[in-house]
Short mmCIF file of C-alpha atoms and ligand atoms in Angstrom, two decimals:
data_model
loop_
_atom_site.label_atom_id
_atom_site.label_comp_id
_atom_site.label_asym_id
_atom_site.label_seq_id
_atom_site.Cartn_x
_atom_site.Cartn_y
_atom_site.Cartn_z
CA MET K 1 0.00 0.00 0.00
CA SER K 2 1.35 3.43 -0.78
CA CYS K 3 0.62 6.25 1.62
CA ILE K 4 -1.02 9.62 1.01
CA ILE K 5 2.41 11.32 1.42
CA LYS K 6 4.92 10.01 -1.12
CA THR K 7 8.58 9.33 -0.36
CA GLU K 8 11.36 10.91 -2.43
CA SER K 9 11.90 7.69 -4.34
CA GLU K 10 8.18 7.36 -5.09
CA ILE K 11 8.09 11.00 -6.27
CA LYS K 12 10.96 10.28 -8.64
CA LYS K 13 9.01 7.43 -10.22
CA MET K 14 5.80 9.47 -10.34
CA ARG K 15 7.63 12.21 -12.27
CA ILE K 16 8.64 9.62 -14.87
CA SER K 17 5.12 8.18 -15.11
CA GLY K 18 3.52 11.61 -15.34
CA LYS K 19 5.86 12.75 -18.09
CA LEU K 20 5.23 9.60 -20.05
CA ALA K 21 1.44 10.00 -19.88
CA ALA K 22 1.82 13.62 -21.08
CA GLU K 23 4.00 12.46 -23.99
CA VAL K 24 1.18 10.20 -25.19
CA LEU K 25 -1.12 13.24 -25.48
CA GLU K 26 1.64 15.20 -27.26
CA MET K 27 2.20 12.31 -29.69
CA VAL K 28 -1.44 11.59 -30.52
CA GLU K 29 -2.45 15.12 -31.54
CA LYS K 30 -1.18 14.86 -35.13
CA HIS K 31 -3.39 11.79 -35.74
CA LEU K 32 -6.64 13.43 -34.69
CA LYS K 33 -8.36 14.35 -37.95
CA PRO K 34 -11.77 13.65 -39.46
CA ASN K 35 -12.24 9.98 -40.57
CA ILE K 36 -9.98 8.30 -38.01
CA SER K 37 -11.78 5.79 -35.77
CA THR K 38 -11.41 5.86 -31.99
CA GLU K 39 -10.16 2.25 -32.26
CA ASP K 40 -7.28 3.45 -34.45
CA ILE K 41 -6.48 6.18 -31.91
CA ASN K 42 -6.51 3.50 -29.20
CA GLN K 43 -4.10 1.31 -31.20
CA ILE K 44 -1.70 4.17 -31.87
CA CYS K 45 -1.58 5.06 -28.16
CA HIS K 46 -1.31 1.44 -27.09
CA ASP K 47 1.64 0.75 -29.40
CA TYR K 48 3.41 3.95 -28.32
CA ILE K 49 2.96 3.19 -24.60
CA PHE K 50 3.91 -0.48 -24.90
CA TYR K 51 6.59 -0.64 -27.61
CA GLU K 52 8.19 2.82 -27.51
CA LYS K 53 7.88 3.62 -23.79
CA LYS K 54 7.99 0.03 -22.46
CA ALA K 55 5.11 0.88 -20.17
CA LEU K 56 1.60 -0.44 -19.62
CA SER K 57 -1.85 1.06 -20.01
CA ALA K 58 -3.57 1.14 -16.63
CA CYS K 59 -7.00 1.23 -18.28
CA LEU K 60 -6.71 -2.05 -20.20
CA GLY K 61 -8.46 -4.65 -18.04
CA TYR K 62 -9.14 -2.19 -15.21
CA HIS K 63 -12.39 -3.55 -13.69
CA GLY K 64 -12.85 -5.15 -17.11
CA PHE K 65 -12.37 -2.01 -19.24
CA PRO K 66 -11.66 -3.46 -22.71
CA LYS K 67 -9.30 -0.86 -24.28
CA SER K 68 -6.08 1.01 -23.50
CA ILE K 69 -7.42 4.59 -23.41
CA CYS K 70 -10.73 6.39 -22.93
CA THR K 71 -12.14 8.38 -25.86
CA SER K 72 -15.11 10.58 -24.96
CA ILE K 73 -16.76 12.52 -27.80
CA ASN K 74 -19.24 15.46 -27.56
CA ASP K 75 -22.00 14.43 -25.08
CA VAL K 76 -19.84 11.64 -23.62
CA VAL K 77 -18.65 12.83 -20.21
CA CYS K 78 -16.01 10.14 -19.57
CA HIS K 79 -14.99 6.49 -19.99
CA GLY K 80 -15.90 6.29 -23.70
CA ILE K 81 -14.74 2.96 -25.16
CA PRO K 82 -12.74 3.16 -28.42
CA SER K 83 -14.51 1.46 -31.32
CA LYS K 84 -13.98 0.77 -35.03
CA LYS K 85 -17.50 2.06 -35.63
CA GLN K 86 -16.86 5.44 -34.05
CA ILE K 87 -15.34 7.85 -36.58
CA LEU K 88 -14.18 11.38 -35.80
CA LYS K 89 -15.81 14.13 -37.83
CA GLU K 90 -15.27 17.84 -38.33
CA GLY K 91 -16.73 19.79 -35.41
CA ASP K 92 -16.35 17.02 -32.80
CA ILE K 93 -14.74 17.61 -29.44
CA ILE K 94 -12.97 14.59 -27.96
CA ASN K 95 -11.38 13.93 -24.59
CA ILE K 96 -8.52 11.45 -24.61
CA ASP K 97 -7.70 10.09 -21.15
CA ILE K 98 -4.38 8.32 -20.73
CA THR K 99 -3.28 6.39 -17.66
CA ILE K 100 0.00 4.52 -17.81
CA ILE K 101 2.02 2.36 -15.41
CA LYS K 102 5.82 2.54 -15.41
CA ASN K 103 8.00 1.06 -12.61
CA ASN K 104 4.71 0.16 -10.85
CA TYR K 105 3.65 3.84 -10.61
CA HIS K 106 0.75 5.55 -12.40
CA GLY K 107 0.48 8.74 -14.44
CA ASP K 108 -3.03 9.98 -15.34
CA THR K 109 -3.91 12.89 -17.64
CA SER K 110 -6.49 13.94 -20.19
CA LYS K 111 -7.33 16.83 -22.46
CA MET K 112 -9.79 17.95 -25.11
CA PHE K 113 -8.99 18.01 -28.81
CA LEU K 114 -11.11 20.09 -31.16
CA ILE K 115 -11.55 18.51 -34.59
CA GLY K 116 -11.41 21.02 -37.45
CA LYS K 117 -13.82 23.90 -37.21
CA THR K 118 -15.89 23.65 -34.03
CA SER K 119 -18.78 25.71 -32.65
CA ILE K 120 -18.26 28.76 -30.45
CA LEU K 121 -20.01 26.87 -27.63
CA SER K 122 -17.64 23.89 -27.93
CA LYS K 123 -14.61 26.15 -27.87
CA ARG K 124 -15.89 28.08 -24.86
CA LEU K 125 -16.77 24.89 -22.95
CA CYS K 126 -13.28 23.44 -23.48
CA GLN K 127 -11.65 26.76 -22.59
CA VAL K 128 -13.64 27.05 -19.35
CA ALA K 129 -12.90 23.43 -18.38
CA GLN K 130 -9.16 23.95 -18.88
CA GLU K 131 -9.14 27.32 -17.15
CA SER K 132 -11.04 25.88 -14.14
CA LEU K 133 -8.30 23.27 -13.76
CA TYR K 134 -5.54 25.88 -14.10
CA ARG K 135 -7.16 28.20 -11.56
CA SER K 136 -7.35 25.36 -9.03
CA LEU K 137 -3.66 24.50 -9.58
CA LYS K 138 -2.66 28.08 -8.85
CA ILE K 139 -4.02 28.00 -5.28
CA ILE K 140 -2.40 24.70 -4.28
CA GLN K 141 0.10 24.83 -1.42
CA PRO K 142 0.59 23.03 1.90
CA GLY K 143 -1.89 24.05 4.60
CA ILE K 144 -5.01 24.59 2.52
CA PRO K 145 -7.99 22.21 2.79
CA LEU K 146 -8.84 20.10 -0.23
CA TYR K 147 -12.30 21.68 -0.66
CA LYS K 148 -10.65 24.96 -1.73
CA ILE K 149 -9.84 23.24 -5.03
CA GLY K 150 -13.50 22.39 -5.55
CA GLU K 151 -14.53 25.88 -4.53
CA VAL K 152 -12.31 27.56 -7.13
CA ILE K 153 -13.52 25.22 -9.88
CA GLN K 154 -17.19 25.59 -8.96
CA ASN K 155 -17.06 29.40 -8.75
CA TYR K 156 -15.39 29.74 -12.11
CA VAL K 157 -17.53 27.18 -13.96
CA GLU K 158 -20.84 28.44 -12.60
CA LYS K 159 -19.89 32.07 -13.28
CA ASN K 160 -19.59 30.95 -16.90
CA ASN K 161 -23.03 29.29 -16.81
CA PHE K 162 -21.78 25.72 -17.21
CA SER K 163 -22.42 22.86 -14.77
CA ILE K 164 -20.11 20.47 -12.90
CA VAL K 165 -20.50 16.71 -12.93
CA LYS K 166 -20.70 15.58 -9.28
CA GLU K 167 -20.51 11.79 -9.71
CA TYR K 168 -16.79 11.59 -10.55
CA CYS K 169 -13.83 13.15 -8.81
CA GLY K 170 -10.07 13.46 -8.82
CA HIS K 171 -8.07 10.99 -6.74
CA GLY K 172 -4.82 10.22 -5.03
CA ILE K 173 -2.57 8.20 -7.30
CA GLY K 174 0.67 6.26 -6.94
CA ARG K 175 1.16 2.52 -6.88
CA ASN K 176 -2.62 2.35 -7.25
CA PHE K 177 -4.67 3.96 -10.01
CA HIS K 178 -7.19 5.39 -7.53
CA GLU K 179 -6.11 6.13 -3.96
CA GLU K 180 -7.17 8.42 -1.13
CA PRO K 181 -7.98 11.29 -1.04
CA HIS K 182 -11.06 12.02 -3.16
CA VAL K 183 -10.75 15.40 -4.86
CA LEU K 184 -14.19 16.91 -5.44
CA HIS K 185 -14.69 19.50 -8.18
CA TYR K 186 -17.25 21.46 -6.17
CA LYS K 187 -17.21 22.91 -2.68
CA ASN K 188 -17.93 20.42 0.08
CA LYS K 189 -16.53 21.27 3.50
CA GLU K 190 -16.35 17.57 4.37
CA ASN K 191 -13.59 17.33 1.75
CA ASN K 192 -11.30 18.76 4.43
CA VAL K 193 -8.00 16.91 4.16
CA ILE K 194 -5.23 19.50 4.63
CA LEU K 195 -2.70 19.56 1.79
CA GLU K 196 0.84 18.56 2.68
CA LYS K 197 4.08 18.53 0.78
CA GLY K 198 4.51 15.17 -0.94
CA MET K 199 0.85 14.47 -1.72
CA ILE K 200 0.14 13.41 -5.30
CA PHE K 201 -3.36 13.49 -6.73
CA THR K 202 -5.32 14.24 -9.89
CA ILE K 203 -7.71 17.08 -10.56
CA GLU K 204 -10.05 16.32 -13.46
CA PRO K 205 -13.14 18.51 -13.69
CA MET K 206 -15.91 17.38 -16.05
CA ILE K 207 -18.17 20.22 -17.05
CA ASN K 208 -21.35 20.28 -19.12
CA SER K 209 -22.89 22.94 -21.35
CA GLY K 210 -26.35 21.96 -20.04
CA HIS K 211 -27.46 20.24 -16.85
CA SER K 212 -25.02 18.41 -14.58
CA GLN K 213 -26.86 15.07 -14.57
CA VAL K 214 -25.24 12.08 -16.27
CA LYS K 215 -26.25 8.54 -17.17
CA CYS K 216 -24.24 5.39 -17.81
CA MET K 217 -24.87 3.52 -21.07
CA LYS K 218 -25.66 -0.20 -21.39
CA ASP K 219 -22.01 -1.03 -22.12
CA GLY K 220 -21.43 -0.37 -18.42
CA TRP K 221 -18.76 2.31 -19.07
CA THR K 222 -19.76 5.15 -21.38
CA VAL K 223 -21.11 8.06 -19.34
CA LYS K 224 -23.19 10.69 -21.20
CA THR K 225 -24.93 13.90 -20.22
CA LYS K 226 -28.59 13.13 -19.50
CA ASP K 227 -29.77 16.07 -21.61
CA ARG K 228 -27.27 15.22 -24.42
CA SER K 229 -25.49 18.55 -23.96
CA LEU K 230 -21.75 18.78 -24.59
CA SER K 231 -19.20 17.84 -21.94
CA ALA K 232 -15.50 18.67 -21.55
CA GLN K 233 -12.74 17.51 -19.20
CA TYR K 234 -9.08 18.23 -18.50
CA GLU K 235 -6.96 16.24 -16.05
CA HIS K 236 -3.52 16.63 -14.51
CA THR K 237 -1.59 14.61 -11.94
CA ILE K 238 0.07 17.03 -9.50
CA LEU K 239 2.56 16.96 -6.63
CA VAL K 240 2.16 19.31 -3.66
CA THR K 241 5.52 21.05 -3.11
CA GLU K 242 6.81 23.33 -0.37
CA TYR K 243 5.36 26.50 -1.89
CA GLY K 244 2.92 25.34 -4.56
CA CYS K 245 2.66 22.37 -6.88
CA ASP K 246 4.44 20.64 -9.74
CA ILE K 247 2.33 19.49 -12.68
CA LEU K 248 3.68 15.97 -13.24
CA THR K 249 1.72 15.54 -16.48
CA TRP K 250 2.63 18.94 -17.96
CA GLN K 251 2.83 18.96 -21.79
CA LYS K 252 5.38 20.95 -23.72
CA ASN K 253 2.68 22.94 -25.52
CA GLU K 254 0.95 24.19 -22.34
CA ARG K 255 1.02 27.90 -21.59
CA ILE K 256 1.04 27.38 -17.83
CA SER K 257 4.31 26.82 -15.91
CA PRO K 258 4.94 23.19 -14.85
CA THR K 259 6.05 24.43 -11.41
CA LEU K 260 3.55 26.75 -9.80
CA PHE K 261 4.78 28.76 -6.82
CA ASN K 262 2.62 30.78 -4.49
CA LYS K 263 4.58 33.91 -3.82
CA LYS K 264 3.75 35.48 -0.51
N1 LIG D 301 -8.49 7.74 -16.33
C1 LIG D 301 -9.73 7.78 -15.61
C2 LIG D 301 -9.49 8.65 -14.40
O1 LIG D 301 -9.10 9.75 -14.62
C3 LIG D 301 -10.24 6.43 -15.24
C4 LIG D 301 -10.50 5.55 -16.39
S1 LIG D 301 -10.93 4.01 -15.83
C5 LIG D 301 -11.15 3.12 -17.23
O2 LIG D 301 -9.57 8.33 -13.26
F1 LIG D 301 -11.26 1.89 -16.83
F2 LIG D 301 -12.22 3.56 -17.83
F3 LIG D 301 -10.13 3.26 -18.02
CO1 LIG D 302 -7.95 10.25 -12.95
CO1 LIG D 303 -7.76 9.90 -16.30
#
């Protein structure tokens, strides 16, 4: 069992796993064009993780999940299963969620990709989802309670008239895919664990253009918005540091700094 506070040697491995997960997202971007199937995207990511990075997908076989990545298009909130029958088209928005295992440690990250010309609403939804994650990262430092993260996300998302999915949350991560603590994306004062240096967890807000309610499809995995409105999600794995946080899954093309310090 790994503990909620990671040791130096665990942190070293988590940095490697996080970077590797981010590199999958960097690599896959050039393949995401109209007419590619989500199964082909899955295969490309699988081969890259397994053959080039000598790592494993944590999703494949996780509670019976049948593929190596999650691909969630438009009204799919999360856990979309790649399929030969599902073809990307101009105007789609797709979340690709990558979780890898290297040296027994996990890295978990996801982002939205906009396919060709997309609607103003789609663009705004993705922008607000990403910005809500970034704003929460900026307040992280030892001593604050976990619910502050949810508070920042909720305030920003609701100010922009979008809704937050309540059924899924961020999570501690390490040797296990999902560990304590739960990281809620809305304010709940019971989510009161105090952040400490050495904690590693994900933040992964899912936000909808319509109502917040979701439903799970008959395949047992695919989660959609109940009202079929659009949904967007961004996810990072982060380490709490002495003065702020390090984004372990930071991608080279991100505008935010991978080490966020809170200056007094
Ligand atoms: N990567 C997701 C998360 O952020 C979990 C996917 S579980 C799977 O926690 F089985 F669907 F892959
Ligand atoms: Co996660
Ligand atoms: Co994930």
